[in-house]
Structures are given as C-alpha cells and as structure tokens.
Amino acid sequence: MAESESFDVVVDRAWSDHQDRLADVIAVMREDDLLALELGEESSVDGFVPCVQFLAWGNGQIRCEVPSNAYLDPRYRLSAADEAQLVTLGWQRPTRAPDDEPDSGSPAFFVDKPSNWADQLAAMSVTVFREVWSVPHPTFLRVDAPGAQEWADALEPAEADDEPYSLDLARAVTPRDSAHLYDLVASTLSELFDEPAGDDDPDGDDDFMVAIGQLVGFVGPHLDGGEVQVRMPLVRDVSDRTRASELVADLNRRWPHLKFTLTADRVDVWAAVLATPYVPQHLIDTMQQLFAFARTVDPRFAHRFGGRLDALVDDETDAVEVQRGELTPPQAPSQGRPGRQGELFPDPDEQTLFDEPN
C-alpha cells in the first residue's frame, strides 16, 4: 500500500508541476498567440483526440476551449455528466453548431478570462485531462505552439537523470529514445537480480535474458511498440492441444496479471508494461508476478500438457548463451506445496484443472 501511495504522490506532483508551467505560459501569451495541449496520438477521420486550446486576443484576454462532441472522436465523446462537469468548472456550453453562422460564442465549450487568471485556466485544463478524459500523466500530452517553440519546451516534463542505475522507482519517465529506455530497464532489473544488466548494447536493440530457476525469460524494451514486453517459454512439444487449451485458459484465470498463450506446440507466458511513460515499479511488480508463478513450475507442469519443460537443465546449460549474464532473483522460502495466488482468490482450496492428480 505504501508503494501505491508513493506512486500517487509522484503522479500528483507531476500534474502540479505541469499546471504551474502551463500557467506561466498562459500568462505571457500575447494577441493571436495559440497554444494547444492534446493527447499524444493522431486525430482520426472520425474526430479529434482530447485537447484543450488557448487563444490570446484583444485587451489581454485568453479564450480557452474544449472540443464538443461535434468534433471529438467517438472514443472520447463526452457524457452528459462530463458536460455538466465542464460547466461546473467554469466553461460555457457551445452556442452554435460547427456549420452555423459565427457568433460571439463557440461551437466548443469555451471560457474567456484575462491573462492574469492564468492559474485558474491551467487548473481547469488539468482537471479536464485528469477527471474527464482520465489521462494518467502529463507525459501523455503533446504540445502544439505555432511559432513559440520555447513554450513547447517549457511544458516538456523534466528528463530523468542520465545515470542508468539511479532511479526513483515510482517516477514516470518519458524515454528520449530506445537507448534511454534500454538503460532504464537495465537499471530496473538491477533492483531485482544479483547482477546488474549488461551495458554492451548501446543502441538498445536486444532483449535482456534472465534466468528464473530453470526457466529462461526475455525482457524486451520496445519503444516503437510502446511497451516493455516480458516473455517466458514454458512448455514445448505439446501433444494434446485440446487439453492444453483448457489448461491455458485455467492459467489465465488463476494468474490474471499474466497472459498465457498456446502457439503450435508451445506454451508461453507474457506480460507487458507501458514504455511511454515508463514507470520502473510497474516492471518490478510484473516481474514479481512472474517469479511467483515460476515457483509453481516443475516437470509435472509440462507433463500435464503432454510436453517437455522449456527450461535449462544441467546437460543443456552450456548450450545456452546468456548475453546479459545469468540474473538470479532472490530465492523464495521453501514451501510444502506449489505457491498459489491466495491473495487473489478467496478460496485457496478452489479446484482447478491444475489440481487434478497425475
């Protein structure tokens, strides 16, 4: 719980910092200056992504607008409750449709305030992104400030320390490039394993290979795909796909934070965390889930699939090239029976396919 609270504090601080910097920018806008903040994905032919825009006009006034449903992509349409919240926050409802004759209002939700109300406008905007559109962190936003690159720079989140092994585990970081993400993941893994991840891949193109008991997993930082993917092969040479499909479905039910797949004659387990922004604690939590599951795997596990465990064994160890060094997680206390996710299921004796006798 303490870790969760710490993360919430970090996120709140990031939004507060963003709000302060946004207010500073709004306060110095001059006539005809335009500033837009929008969710960091491209708008589609179906409409706009969530955004808030600011326009400076005569006599030091700032118009702030939030698009109405006439403009928004269907995925981001405002509910009646959302529209009521905008009005409560201080916006006026649209006064006309997009194709109607112009008037003093707007086809969007709008508010006009003097520039010395910049703090209030910034607070209103942050509330819309957080509470109406559930944007989790300001790093998800993109800044569009035509002719004013310094404003865009001012609203960029602070960069992480370049030192790869110095991390605030709860801090959300937007990687500068693939190599930066690689360093962040390497530093995160060093929090879990006896040896730090290697630094022999300056371009950040390779996956990390980690050994968890007899099992071998791969952690892949993929900035282009927007994820850090974790994959661990479990069983090979599956002989009964029908039975294996039932077992995989049971695993997915018992371990909801992991994804088990059956492809051809192989069973793998997958997980993923966001790469943009990247939060080290999310990867640590995911790896801990994988550790907990891996402790339940033994040769009998593979036998139930009619296959072989896809794992390191004594006579095969030399054949496996562990590029990052063999990273061994802390040993769990010995247990009399395979570990179960008791905290996720109220009845620890619940019968499952994996409880059947051999």
PDB file of N, CA and C in Angstrom, residues 227-290:
ATOM      1  N   GLU A 227       5.858  -0.557 -25.519  1.00  0.00           N
ATOM      2  CA  GLU A 227       5.788  -1.483 -24.393  1.00  0.00           C
ATOM      3  C   GLU A 227       7.165  -2.027 -24.037  1.00  0.00           C
ATOM      4  N   VAL A 228       7.289  -2.435 -22.782  1.00  0.00           N
ATOM      5  CA  VAL A 228       8.373  -3.315 -22.367  1.00  0.00           C
ATOM      6  C   VAL A 228       7.735  -4.689 -22.212  1.00  0.00           C
ATOM      7  N   GLN A 229       8.111  -5.608 -23.085  1.00  0.00           N
ATOM      8  CA  GLN A 229       7.476  -6.920 -23.107  1.00  0.00           C
ATOM      9  C   GLN A 229       8.308  -7.932 -22.325  1.00  0.00           C
ATOM     10  N   VAL A 230       7.612  -8.785 -21.615  1.00  0.00           N
ATOM     11  CA  VAL A 230       8.246  -9.866 -20.866  1.00  0.00           C
ATOM     12  C   VAL A 230       7.682 -11.180 -21.395  1.00  0.00           C
ATOM     13  N   ARG A 231       8.570 -12.093 -21.786  1.00  0.00           N
ATOM     14  CA  ARG A 231       8.118 -13.385 -22.323  1.00  0.00           C
ATOM     15  C   ARG A 231       8.946 -14.498 -21.706  1.00  0.00           C
ATOM     16  N   MET A 232       8.272 -15.593 -21.369  1.00  0.00           N
ATOM     17  CA  MET A 232       8.970 -16.758 -20.843  1.00  0.00           C
ATOM     18  C   MET A 232       8.394 -18.022 -21.477  1.00  0.00           C
ATOM     19  N   PRO A 233       9.191 -18.764 -22.257  1.00  0.00           N
ATOM     20  CA  PRO A 233       8.738 -20.065 -22.771  1.00  0.00           C
ATOM     21  C   PRO A 233       8.562 -21.042 -21.609  1.00  0.00           C
ATOM     22  N   LEU A 234       7.497 -21.842 -21.672  1.00  0.00           N
ATOM     23  CA  LEU A 234       7.201 -22.759 -20.575  1.00  0.00           C
ATOM     24  C   LEU A 234       7.264 -24.226 -20.990  1.00  0.00           C
ATOM     25  N   VAL A 235       6.528 -24.571 -22.045  1.00  0.00           N
ATOM     26  CA  VAL A 235       6.410 -25.974 -22.454  1.00  0.00           C
ATOM     27  C   VAL A 235       6.601 -26.063 -23.961  1.00  0.00           C
ATOM     28  N   ARG A 236       7.294 -27.100 -24.407  1.00  0.00           N
ATOM     29  CA  ARG A 236       7.442 -27.359 -25.837  1.00  0.00           C
ATOM     30  C   ARG A 236       6.981 -28.780 -26.137  1.00  0.00           C
ATOM     31  N   ASP A 237       6.779 -29.052 -27.410  1.00  0.00           N
ATOM     32  CA  ASP A 237       6.360 -30.380 -27.873  1.00  0.00           C
ATOM     33  C   ASP A 237       5.034 -30.807 -27.245  1.00  0.00           C
ATOM     34  N   VAL A 238       4.081 -29.871 -27.181  1.00  0.00           N
ATOM     35  CA  VAL A 238       2.755 -30.193 -26.649  1.00  0.00           C
ATOM     36  C   VAL A 238       2.080 -31.213 -27.561  1.00  0.00           C
ATOM     37  N   SER A 239       1.557 -32.283 -26.979  1.00  0.00           N
ATOM     38  CA  SER A 239       0.985 -33.363 -27.791  1.00  0.00           C
ATOM     39  C   SER A 239      -0.538 -33.325 -27.851  1.00  0.00           C
ATOM     40  N   ASP A 240      -1.187 -32.667 -26.909  1.00  0.00           N
ATOM     41  CA  ASP A 240      -2.648 -32.649 -26.866  1.00  0.00           C
ATOM     42  C   ASP A 240      -3.109 -31.197 -26.787  1.00  0.00           C
ATOM     43  N   ARG A 241      -3.376 -30.595 -27.954  1.00  0.00           N
ATOM     44  CA  ARG A 241      -3.725 -29.177 -27.980  1.00  0.00           C
ATOM     45  C   ARG A 241      -5.072 -28.905 -27.314  1.00  0.00           C
ATOM     46  N   THR A 242      -6.005 -29.838 -27.415  1.00  0.00           N
ATOM     47  CA  THR A 242      -7.307 -29.620 -26.780  1.00  0.00           C
ATOM     48  C   THR A 242      -7.149 -29.516 -25.269  1.00  0.00           C
ATOM     49  N   ARG A 243      -6.438 -30.474 -24.709  1.00  0.00           N
ATOM     50  CA  ARG A 243      -6.177 -30.446 -23.273  1.00  0.00           C
ATOM     51  C   ARG A 243      -5.351 -29.211 -22.903  1.00  0.00           C
ATOM     52  N   ALA A 244      -4.362 -28.887 -23.733  1.00  0.00           N
ATOM     53  CA  ALA A 244      -3.508 -27.740 -23.454  1.00  0.00           C
ATOM     54  C   ALA A 244      -4.314 -26.440 -23.463  1.00  0.00           C
ATOM     55  N   SER A 245      -5.287 -26.336 -24.365  1.00  0.00           N
ATOM     56  CA  SER A 245      -6.117 -25.129 -24.419  1.00  0.00           C
ATOM     57  C   SER A 245      -6.896 -24.945 -23.124  1.00  0.00           C
ATOM     58  N   GLU A 246      -7.393 -26.047 -22.572  1.00  0.00           N
ATOM     59  CA  GLU A 246      -8.117 -25.968 -21.303  1.00  0.00           C
ATOM     60  C   GLU A 246      -7.188 -25.522 -20.178  1.00  0.00           C
ATOM     61  N   LEU A 247      -5.981 -26.071 -20.174  1.00  0.00           N
ATOM     62  CA  LEU A 247      -5.026 -25.713 -19.130  1.00  0.00           C
ATOM     63  C   LEU A 247      -4.600 -24.251 -19.236  1.00  0.00           C
ATOM     64  N   VAL A 248      -4.394 -23.777 -20.467  1.00  0.00           N
ATOM     65  CA  VAL A 248      -4.013 -22.378 -20.669  1.00  0.00           C
ATOM     66  C   VAL A 248      -5.129 -21.452 -20.189  1.00  0.00           C
ATOM     67  N   ALA A 249      -6.371 -21.799 -20.493  1.00  0.00           N
ATOM     68  CA  ALA A 249      -7.497 -20.985 -20.033  1.00  0.00           C
ATOM     69  C   ALA A 249      -7.538 -20.936 -18.509  1.00  0.00           C
ATOM     70  N   ASP A 250      -7.240 -22.067 -17.878  1.00  0.00           N
ATOM     71  CA  ASP A 250      -7.236 -22.115 -16.421  1.00  0.00           C
ATOM     72  C   ASP A 250      -6.112 -21.250 -15.848  1.00  0.00           C
ATOM     73  N   LEU A 251      -4.951 -21.281 -16.483  1.00  0.00           N
ATOM     74  CA  LEU A 251      -3.836 -20.441 -16.037  1.00  0.00           C
ATOM     75  C   LEU A 251      -4.187 -18.960 -16.144  1.00  0.00           C
ATOM     76  N   ASN A 252      -4.819 -18.577 -17.239  1.00  0.00           N
ATOM     77  CA  ASN A 252      -5.190 -17.172 -17.410  1.00  0.00           C
ATOM     78  C   ASN A 252      -6.201 -16.726 -16.364  1.00  0.00           C
ATOM     79  N   ARG A 253      -7.034 -17.651 -15.915  1.00  0.00           N
ATOM     80  CA  ARG A 253      -7.989 -17.306 -14.865  1.00  0.00           C
ATOM     81  C   ARG A 253      -7.296 -17.179 -13.509  1.00  0.00           C
ATOM     82  N   ARG A 254      -6.349 -18.052 -13.254  1.00  0.00           N
ATOM     83  CA  ARG A 254      -5.689 -18.072 -11.948  1.00  0.00           C
ATOM     84  C   ARG A 254      -4.643 -16.973 -11.799  1.00  0.00           C
ATOM     85  N   TRP A 255      -4.054 -16.549 -12.914  1.00  0.00           N
ATOM     86  CA  TRP A 255      -2.997 -15.523 -12.876  1.00  0.00           C
ATOM     87  C   TRP A 255      -3.417 -14.361 -13.786  1.00  0.00           C
ATOM     88  N   PRO A 256      -4.343 -13.528 -13.337  1.00  0.00           N
ATOM     89  CA  PRO A 256      -4.932 -12.514 -14.226  1.00  0.00           C
ATOM     90  C   PRO A 256      -3.967 -11.431 -14.678  1.00  0.00           C
ATOM     91  N   HIS A 257      -2.820 -11.282 -14.017  1.00  0.00           N
ATOM     92  CA  HIS A 257      -1.872 -10.244 -14.419  1.00  0.00           C
ATOM     93  C   HIS A 257      -0.837 -10.755 -15.414  1.00  0.00           C
ATOM     94  N   LEU A 258      -0.937 -12.028 -15.776  1.00  0.00           N
ATOM     95  CA  LEU A 258      -0.060 -12.618 -16.780  1.00  0.00           C
ATOM     96  C   LEU A 258      -0.920 -13.135 -17.928  1.00  0.00           C
ATOM     97  N   LYS A 259      -0.312 -13.310 -19.095  1.00  0.00           N
ATOM     98  CA  LYS A 259      -1.041 -13.797 -20.267  1.00  0.00           C
ATOM     99  C   LYS A 259      -0.372 -15.068 -20.770  1.00  0.00           C
ATOM    100  N   PHE A 260      -1.105 -16.182 -20.740  1.00  0.00           N
ATOM    101  CA  PHE A 260      -0.588 -17.466 -21.192  1.00  0.00           C
ATOM    102  C   PHE A 260      -1.124 -17.746 -22.594  1.00  0.00           C
ATOM    103  N   THR A 261      -0.247 -18.228 -23.472  1.00  0.00           N
ATOM    104  CA  THR A 261      -0.641 -18.482 -24.855  1.00  0.00           C
ATOM    105  C   THR A 261      -0.198 -19.876 -25.284  1.00  0.00           C
ATOM    106  N   LEU A 262      -0.982 -20.452 -26.186  1.00  0.00           N
ATOM    107  CA  LEU A 262      -0.650 -21.729 -26.822  1.00  0.00           C
ATOM    108  C   LEU A 262      -0.484 -21.457 -28.303  1.00  0.00           C
ATOM    109  N   THR A 263       0.730 -21.627 -28.812  1.00  0.00           N
ATOM    110  CA  THR A 263       1.029 -21.395 -30.222  1.00  0.00           C
ATOM    111  C   THR A 263       1.715 -22.636 -30.778  1.00  0.00           C
ATOM    112  N   ALA A 264       1.051 -23.265 -31.765  1.00  0.00           N
ATOM    113  CA  ALA A 264       1.560 -24.529 -32.317  1.00  0.00           C
ATOM    114  C   ALA A 264       1.722 -25.518 -31.162  1.00  0.00           C
ATOM    115  N   ASP A 265       2.953 -25.966 -30.899  1.00  0.00           N
ATOM    116  CA  ASP A 265       3.152 -26.950 -29.829  1.00  0.00           C
ATOM    117  C   ASP A 265       3.906 -26.352 -28.650  1.00  0.00           C
ATOM    118  N   ARG A 266       3.755 -25.037 -28.446  1.00  0.00           N
ATOM    119  CA  ARG A 266       4.495 -24.364 -27.380  1.00  0.00           C
ATOM    120  C   ARG A 266       3.545 -23.549 -26.504  1.00  0.00           C
ATOM    121  N   VAL A 267       3.870 -23.488 -25.223  1.00  0.00           N
ATOM    122  CA  VAL A 267       3.135 -22.657 -24.273  1.00  0.00           C
ATOM    123  C   VAL A 267       4.094 -21.608 -23.724  1.00  0.00           C
ATOM    124  N   ASP A 268       3.687 -20.351 -23.791  1.00  0.00           N
ATOM    125  CA  ASP A 268       4.490 -19.242 -23.278  1.00  0.00           C
ATOM    126  C   ASP A 268       3.656 -18.429 -22.300  1.00  0.00           C
ATOM    127  N   VAL A 269       4.344 -17.643 -21.480  1.00  0.00           N
ATOM    128  CA  VAL A 269       3.672 -16.666 -20.634  1.00  0.00           C
ATOM    129  C   VAL A 269       4.225 -15.291 -20.984  1.00  0.00           C
ATOM    130  N   TRP A 270       3.324 -14.313 -21.052  1.00  0.00           N
ATOM    131  CA  TRP A 270       3.672 -12.958 -21.472  1.00  0.00           C
ATOM    132  C   TRP A 270       3.169 -11.950 -20.448  1.00  0.00           C
ATOM    133  N   ALA A 271       3.797 -10.788 -20.471  1.00  0.00           N
ATOM    134  CA  ALA A 271       3.302  -9.625 -19.735  1.00  0.00           C
ATOM    135  C   ALA A 271       3.894  -8.395 -20.408  1.00  0.00           C
ATOM    136  N   ALA A 272       3.333  -7.240 -20.119  1.00  0.00           N
ATOM    137  CA  ALA A 272       3.843  -6.009 -20.724  1.00  0.00           C
ATOM    138  C   ALA A 272       3.525  -4.833 -19.822  1.00  0.00           C
ATOM    139  N   VAL A 273       4.409  -3.843 -19.852  1.00  0.00           N
ATOM    140  CA  VAL A 273       4.157  -2.578 -19.170  1.00  0.00           C
ATOM    141  C   VAL A 273       4.398  -1.457 -20.179  1.00  0.00           C
ATOM    142  N   LEU A 274       3.794  -0.319 -19.939  1.00  0.00           N
ATOM    143  CA  LEU A 274       3.945   0.813 -20.849  1.00  0.00           C
ATOM    144  C   LEU A 274       5.396   1.287 -20.897  1.00  0.00           C
ATOM    145  N   ALA A 275       5.829   1.659 -22.096  1.00  0.00           N
ATOM    146  CA  ALA A 275       7.170   2.220 -22.260  1.00  0.00           C
ATOM    147  C   ALA A 275       7.154   3.739 -22.254  1.00  0.00           C
ATOM    148  N   THR A 276       5.997   4.339 -22.539  1.00  0.00           N
ATOM    149  CA  THR A 276       5.881   5.799 -22.586  1.00  0.00           C
ATOM    150  C   THR A 276       4.588   6.232 -21.919  1.00  0.00           C
ATOM    151  N   PRO A 277       4.605   6.769 -20.700  1.00  0.00           N
ATOM    152  CA  PRO A 277       5.807   6.893 -19.878  1.00  0.00           C
ATOM    153  C   PRO A 277       6.161   5.553 -19.247  1.00  0.00           C
ATOM    154  N   TYR A 278       7.412   5.433 -18.866  1.00  0.00           N
ATOM    155  CA  TYR A 278       7.901   4.207 -18.242  1.00  0.00           C
ATOM    156  C   TYR A 278       7.986   4.413 -16.732  1.00  0.00           C
ATOM    157  N   VAL A 279       7.399   3.482 -15.983  1.00  0.00           N
ATOM    158  CA  VAL A 279       7.448   3.528 -14.520  1.00  0.00           C
ATOM    159  C   VAL A 279       8.174   2.273 -14.043  1.00  0.00           C
ATOM    160  N   PRO A 280       9.378   2.393 -13.488  1.00  0.00           N
ATOM    161  CA  PRO A 280      10.137   1.203 -13.084  1.00  0.00           C
ATOM    162  C   PRO A 280       9.362   0.259 -12.169  1.00  0.00           C
ATOM    163  N   GLN A 281       8.583   0.819 -11.249  1.00  0.00           N
ATOM    164  CA  GLN A 281       7.864  -0.038 -10.305  1.00  0.00           C
ATOM    165  C   GLN A 281       6.887  -0.961 -11.018  1.00  0.00           C
ATOM    166  N   HIS A 282       6.337  -0.517 -12.151  1.00  0.00           N
ATOM    167  CA  HIS A 282       5.411  -1.373 -12.894  1.00  0.00           C
ATOM    168  C   HIS A 282       6.123  -2.625 -13.406  1.00  0.00           C
ATOM    169  N   LEU A 283       7.350  -2.467 -13.904  1.00  0.00           N
ATOM    170  CA  LEU A 283       8.096  -3.633 -14.371  1.00  0.00           C
ATOM    171  C   LEU A 283       8.472  -4.533 -13.194  1.00  0.00           C
ATOM    172  N   ILE A 284       8.852  -3.942 -12.073  1.00  0.00           N
ATOM    173  CA  ILE A 284       9.182  -4.741 -10.892  1.00  0.00           C
ATOM    174  C   ILE A 284       7.970  -5.551 -10.444  1.00  0.00           C
ATOM    175  N   ASP A 285       6.804  -4.914 -10.397  1.00  0.00           N
ATOM    176  CA  ASP A 285       5.595  -5.636  -9.993  1.00  0.00           C
ATOM    177  C   ASP A 285       5.295  -6.785 -10.949  1.00  0.00           C
ATOM    178  N   THR A 286       5.487  -6.547 -12.245  1.00  0.00           N
ATOM    179  CA  THR A 286       5.240  -7.591 -13.241  1.00  0.00           C
ATOM    180  C   THR A 286       6.216  -8.747 -13.067  1.00  0.00           C
ATOM    181  N   MET A 287       7.488  -8.434 -12.848  1.00  0.00           N
ATOM    182  CA  MET A 287       8.478  -9.493 -12.657  1.00  0.00           C
ATOM    183  C   MET A 287       8.197 -10.285 -11.381  1.00  0.00           C
ATOM    184  N   GLN A 288       7.723  -9.623 -10.341  1.00  0.00           N
ATOM    185  CA  GLN A 288       7.390 -10.341  -9.112  1.00  0.00           C
ATOM    186  C   GLN A 288       6.245 -11.321  -9.349  1.00  0.00           C
ATOM    187  N   GLN A 289       5.281 -10.930 -10.182  1.00  0.00           N
ATOM    188  CA  GLN A 289       4.214 -11.859 -10.552  1.00  0.00           C
ATOM    189  C   GLN A 289       4.796 -13.073 -11.276  1.00  0.00           C
ATOM    190  N   LEU A 290       5.757 -12.809 -12.160  1.00  0.00           N
ATOM    191  CA  LEU A 290       6.378 -13.897 -12.904  1.00  0.00           C
ATOM    192  C   LEU A 290       7.170 -14.807 -11.970  1.00  0.00           C
TER     193      LEU A 290
END
